[in-house]
Short mmCIF file of C-alpha atoms in Angstrom, two decimals:
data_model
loop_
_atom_site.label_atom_id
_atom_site.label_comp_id
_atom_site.label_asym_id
_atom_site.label_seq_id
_atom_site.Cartn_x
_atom_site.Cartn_y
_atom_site.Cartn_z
CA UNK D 16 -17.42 -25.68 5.36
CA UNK D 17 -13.72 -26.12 5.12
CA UNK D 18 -11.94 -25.53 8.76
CA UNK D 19 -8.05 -25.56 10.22
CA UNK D 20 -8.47 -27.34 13.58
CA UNK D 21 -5.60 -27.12 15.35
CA UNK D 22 -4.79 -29.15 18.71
CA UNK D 23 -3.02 -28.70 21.92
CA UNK D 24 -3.24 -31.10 24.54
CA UNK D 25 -7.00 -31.38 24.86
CA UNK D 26 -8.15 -28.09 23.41
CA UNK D 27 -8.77 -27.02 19.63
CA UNK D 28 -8.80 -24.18 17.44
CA UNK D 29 -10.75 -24.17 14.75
CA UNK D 30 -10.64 -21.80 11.95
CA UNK D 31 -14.14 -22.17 9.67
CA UNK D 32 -14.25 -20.76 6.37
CA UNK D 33 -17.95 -19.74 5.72
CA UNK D 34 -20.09 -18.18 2.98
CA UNK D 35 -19.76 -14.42 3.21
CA UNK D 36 -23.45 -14.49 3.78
CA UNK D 37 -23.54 -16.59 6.93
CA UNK D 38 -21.19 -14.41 9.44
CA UNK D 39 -23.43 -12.05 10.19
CA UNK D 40 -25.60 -14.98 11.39
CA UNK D 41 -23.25 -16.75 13.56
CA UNK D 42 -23.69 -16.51 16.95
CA UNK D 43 -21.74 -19.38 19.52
CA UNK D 44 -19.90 -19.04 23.41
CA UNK D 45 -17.08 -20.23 21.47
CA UNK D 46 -17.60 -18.37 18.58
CA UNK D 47 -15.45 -15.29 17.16
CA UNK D 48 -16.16 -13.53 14.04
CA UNK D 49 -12.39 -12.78 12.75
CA UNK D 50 -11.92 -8.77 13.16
CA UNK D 51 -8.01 -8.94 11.82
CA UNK D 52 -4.67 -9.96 13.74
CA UNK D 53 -6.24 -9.26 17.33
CA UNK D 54 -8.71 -12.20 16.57
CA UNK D 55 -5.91 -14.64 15.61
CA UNK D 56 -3.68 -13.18 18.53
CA UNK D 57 -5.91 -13.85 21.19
CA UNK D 58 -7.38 -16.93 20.51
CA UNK D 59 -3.94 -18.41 20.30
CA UNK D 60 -2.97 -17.16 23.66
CA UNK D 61 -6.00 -18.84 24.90
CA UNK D 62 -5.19 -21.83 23.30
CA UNK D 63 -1.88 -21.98 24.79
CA UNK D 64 -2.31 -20.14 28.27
CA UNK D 65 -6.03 -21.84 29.18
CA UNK D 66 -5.96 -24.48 26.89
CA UNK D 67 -9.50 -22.77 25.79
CA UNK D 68 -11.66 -23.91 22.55
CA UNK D 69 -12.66 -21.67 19.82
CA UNK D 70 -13.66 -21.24 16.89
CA UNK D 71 -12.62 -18.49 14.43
CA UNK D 72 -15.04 -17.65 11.27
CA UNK D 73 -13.46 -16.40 8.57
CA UNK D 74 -14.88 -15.63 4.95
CA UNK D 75 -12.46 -16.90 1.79
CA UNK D 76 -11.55 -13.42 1.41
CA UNK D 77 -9.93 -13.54 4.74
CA UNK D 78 -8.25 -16.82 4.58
CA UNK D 79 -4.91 -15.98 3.73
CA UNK D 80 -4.33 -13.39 5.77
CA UNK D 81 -5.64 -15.05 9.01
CA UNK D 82 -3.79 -18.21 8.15
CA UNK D 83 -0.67 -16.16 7.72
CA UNK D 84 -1.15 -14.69 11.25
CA UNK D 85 -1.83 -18.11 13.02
CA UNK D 86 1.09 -19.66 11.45
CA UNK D 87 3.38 -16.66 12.53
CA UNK D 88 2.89 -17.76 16.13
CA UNK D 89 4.64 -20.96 15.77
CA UNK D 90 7.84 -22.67 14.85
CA UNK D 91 6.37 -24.59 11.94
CA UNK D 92 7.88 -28.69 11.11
CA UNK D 93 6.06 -30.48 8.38
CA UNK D 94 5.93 -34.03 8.50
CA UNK D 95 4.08 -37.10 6.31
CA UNK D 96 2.86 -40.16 7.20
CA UNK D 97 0.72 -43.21 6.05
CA UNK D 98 -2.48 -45.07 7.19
CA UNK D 99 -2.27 -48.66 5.57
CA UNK D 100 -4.40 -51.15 5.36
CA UNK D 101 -3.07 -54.58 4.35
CA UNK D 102 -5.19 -57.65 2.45
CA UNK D 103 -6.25 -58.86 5.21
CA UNK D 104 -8.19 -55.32 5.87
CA UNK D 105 -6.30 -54.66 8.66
CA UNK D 106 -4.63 -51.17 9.79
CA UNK D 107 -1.04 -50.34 10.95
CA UNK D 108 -0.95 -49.01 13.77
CA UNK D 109 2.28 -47.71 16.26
CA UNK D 110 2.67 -47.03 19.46
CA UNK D 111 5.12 -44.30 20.92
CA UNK D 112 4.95 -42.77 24.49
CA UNK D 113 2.14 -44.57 25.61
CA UNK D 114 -0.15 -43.52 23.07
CA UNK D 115 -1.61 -45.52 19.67
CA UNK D 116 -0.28 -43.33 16.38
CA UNK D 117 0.53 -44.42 12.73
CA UNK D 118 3.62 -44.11 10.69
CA UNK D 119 4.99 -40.29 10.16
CA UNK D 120 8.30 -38.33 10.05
CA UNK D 121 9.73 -34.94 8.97
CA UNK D 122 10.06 -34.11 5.55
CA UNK D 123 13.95 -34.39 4.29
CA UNK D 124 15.18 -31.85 1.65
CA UNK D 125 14.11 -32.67 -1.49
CA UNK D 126 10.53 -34.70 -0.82
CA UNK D 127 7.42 -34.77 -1.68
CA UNK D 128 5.00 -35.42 0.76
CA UNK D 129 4.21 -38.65 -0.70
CA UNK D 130 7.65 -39.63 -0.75
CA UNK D 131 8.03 -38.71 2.58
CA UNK D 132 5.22 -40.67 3.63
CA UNK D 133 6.21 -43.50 1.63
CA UNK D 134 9.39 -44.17 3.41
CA UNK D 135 8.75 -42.82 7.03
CA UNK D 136 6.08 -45.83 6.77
CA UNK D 137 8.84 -48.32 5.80
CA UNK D 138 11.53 -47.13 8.27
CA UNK D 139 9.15 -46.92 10.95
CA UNK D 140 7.50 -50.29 10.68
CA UNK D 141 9.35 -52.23 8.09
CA UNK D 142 6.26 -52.15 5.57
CA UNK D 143 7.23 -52.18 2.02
CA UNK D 144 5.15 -52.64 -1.52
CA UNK D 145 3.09 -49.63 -0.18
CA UNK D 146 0.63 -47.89 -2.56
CA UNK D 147 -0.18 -44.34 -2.09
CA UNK D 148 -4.43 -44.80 -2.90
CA UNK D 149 -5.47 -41.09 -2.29
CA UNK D 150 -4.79 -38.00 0.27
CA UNK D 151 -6.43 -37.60 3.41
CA UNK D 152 -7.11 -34.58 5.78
CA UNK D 153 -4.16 -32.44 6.86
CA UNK D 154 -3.63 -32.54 10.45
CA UNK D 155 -2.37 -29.88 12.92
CA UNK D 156 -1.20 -30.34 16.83
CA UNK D 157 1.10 -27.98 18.62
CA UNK D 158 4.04 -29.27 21.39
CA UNK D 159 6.45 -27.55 22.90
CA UNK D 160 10.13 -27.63 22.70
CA UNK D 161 11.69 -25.75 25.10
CA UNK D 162 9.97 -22.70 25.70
CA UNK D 163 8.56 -21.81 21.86
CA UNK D 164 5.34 -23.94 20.80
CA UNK D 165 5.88 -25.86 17.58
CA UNK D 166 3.16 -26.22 15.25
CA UNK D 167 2.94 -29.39 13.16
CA UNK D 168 1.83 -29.91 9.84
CA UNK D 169 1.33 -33.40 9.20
CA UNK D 170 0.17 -34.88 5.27
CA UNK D 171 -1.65 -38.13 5.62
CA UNK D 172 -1.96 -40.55 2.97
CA UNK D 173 -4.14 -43.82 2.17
CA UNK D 174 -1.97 -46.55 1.43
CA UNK D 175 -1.91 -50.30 0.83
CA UNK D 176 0.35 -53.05 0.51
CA UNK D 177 0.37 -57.07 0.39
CA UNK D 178 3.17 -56.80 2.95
CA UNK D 179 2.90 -60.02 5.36
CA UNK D 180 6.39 -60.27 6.29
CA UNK D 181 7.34 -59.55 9.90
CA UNK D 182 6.58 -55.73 11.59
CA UNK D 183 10.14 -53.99 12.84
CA UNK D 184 9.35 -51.12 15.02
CA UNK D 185 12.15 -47.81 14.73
CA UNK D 186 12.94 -48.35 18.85
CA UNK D 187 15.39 -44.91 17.96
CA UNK D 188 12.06 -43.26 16.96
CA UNK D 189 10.86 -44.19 20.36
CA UNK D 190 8.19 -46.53 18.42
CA UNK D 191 7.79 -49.35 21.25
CA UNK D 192 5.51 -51.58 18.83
CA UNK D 193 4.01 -51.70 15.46
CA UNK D 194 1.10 -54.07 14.97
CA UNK D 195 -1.82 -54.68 12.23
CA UNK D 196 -5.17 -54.07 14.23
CA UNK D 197 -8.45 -55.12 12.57
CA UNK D 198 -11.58 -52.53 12.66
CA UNK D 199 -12.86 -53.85 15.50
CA UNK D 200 -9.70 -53.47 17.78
CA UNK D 201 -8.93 -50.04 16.28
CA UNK D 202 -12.12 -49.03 17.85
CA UNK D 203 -11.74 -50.42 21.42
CA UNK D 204 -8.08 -48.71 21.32
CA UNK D 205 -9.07 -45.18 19.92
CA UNK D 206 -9.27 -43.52 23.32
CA UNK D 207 -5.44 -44.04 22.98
CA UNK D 208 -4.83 -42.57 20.29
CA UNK D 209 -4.09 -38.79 19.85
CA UNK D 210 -6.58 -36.15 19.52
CA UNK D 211 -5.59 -35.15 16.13
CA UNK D 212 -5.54 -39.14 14.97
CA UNK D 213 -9.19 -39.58 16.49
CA UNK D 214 -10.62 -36.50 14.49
CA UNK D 215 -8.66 -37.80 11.53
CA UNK D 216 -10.24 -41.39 11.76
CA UNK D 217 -13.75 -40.23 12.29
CA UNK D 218 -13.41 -37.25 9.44
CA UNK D 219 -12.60 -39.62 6.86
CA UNK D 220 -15.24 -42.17 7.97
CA UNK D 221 -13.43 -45.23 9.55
CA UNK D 222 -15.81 -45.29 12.34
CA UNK D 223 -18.60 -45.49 10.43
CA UNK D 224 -17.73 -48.13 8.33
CA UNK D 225 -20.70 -50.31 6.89
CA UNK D 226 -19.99 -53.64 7.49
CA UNK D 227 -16.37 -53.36 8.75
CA UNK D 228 -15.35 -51.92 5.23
CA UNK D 229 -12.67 -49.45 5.94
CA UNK D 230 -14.21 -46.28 4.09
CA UNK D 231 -10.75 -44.79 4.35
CA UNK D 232 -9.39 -47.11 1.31
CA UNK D 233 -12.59 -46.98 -0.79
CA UNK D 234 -11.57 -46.07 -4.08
CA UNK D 235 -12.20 -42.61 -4.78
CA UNK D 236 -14.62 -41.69 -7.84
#
């Protein structure tokens, strides 16, 4: 089933696109069977009052109009980043405000996400020769600024690069270091890494990686 899981802090909402068949058969605490704008509403207040989980089910018929809704809660920024493995097998990995995070940045006038992507990495870390394999999951986390909750929408992208000169971190990007980590040390650090960034890793199958392979940069068929 495809879902929309978006974060705040340590709480989720989820929004599950299921067969048409299977609502009627859903039944969860954290459950809710979308009944129109009211479902949406409250859920996000819960979300950003209680900092509650829940999980929306929507059919495909519903999708647009309940993403329309959640999104019309939020200031929406849209941003693109990279995770890159190098030949070594290794992953880049940042760290900003205490927490580990990988190469993003808003998208400039103009970009495509890859593009984006594709240069946020290099300004951010100094990485260059990168080379965009495949997209990954989109993820979504909400902050605040101010008063108003932002919503971002960040593009992800598998990338690699026979980079081995030195690592730069952006310090005006608040970026206090930038460092290859093997598979092994990626998953002694992933406590520290954002919500959104631990879903993403374990989604795409880095954590379950036979043999050390990084699944994320397997070719895709």
């Amino acid at each position: 089933m495809q879902k929309y899981k978006i974060f705040f802090n340590k709480a989720k909402l989820s929004l599950t696109i299921t067969d048409e068949k299977n609502v009627n058969n859903l039944s969860s605490d954290n459950c809710i069977l979308y009944q129109g704008k009211e479902s949406i509403r409250d859920a996000v207040a819960a979300l950003l009052e209680k900092q509650c989980s829940n999980d929306i089910y929507i059919t495909e018929k519903q999708k647009d109009a309940a993403l329309e809704e959640l999104f019309s809660h939020f200031d929406v920024e849209k941003a693109a980043g990279g995770l890159v493995e190098n030949a070594k097998g290794e992953l880049l990995v940042i760290r900003r405000f205490g927490y580990y995070d990988f190469p993003k940045g808003h998208v400039e006038a103009g970009e495509s996400w890859e593009e984006t992507a594709l240069r946020e990495v290099e300004e951010e870390t100094a990485v260059s020769g990168l080379r965009i394999l495949h997209e990954l999951p989109v993820t979504y986390h909400i902050f605040m600024k101010g008063s108003r909750p932002v919503l971002k929408e960040t593009h992800w992208f598998a990338m690699r690069t026979d980079y081995q000169g030195n690592l730069c971190a952006q310090t005006e990007e608040s970026i206090e270091e930038a460092r290859w980590f093997s598979y092994r040390m990626v998953c002694q650090i992933f406590p520290h890494f954002y919500n959104t960034l631990q879903d993403l890793l374990s989604e795409t199958g880095y954590l379950s990686a036979d043999n050390e392979k990084n699944a994320i940069f397997a070719a895709k068929k």
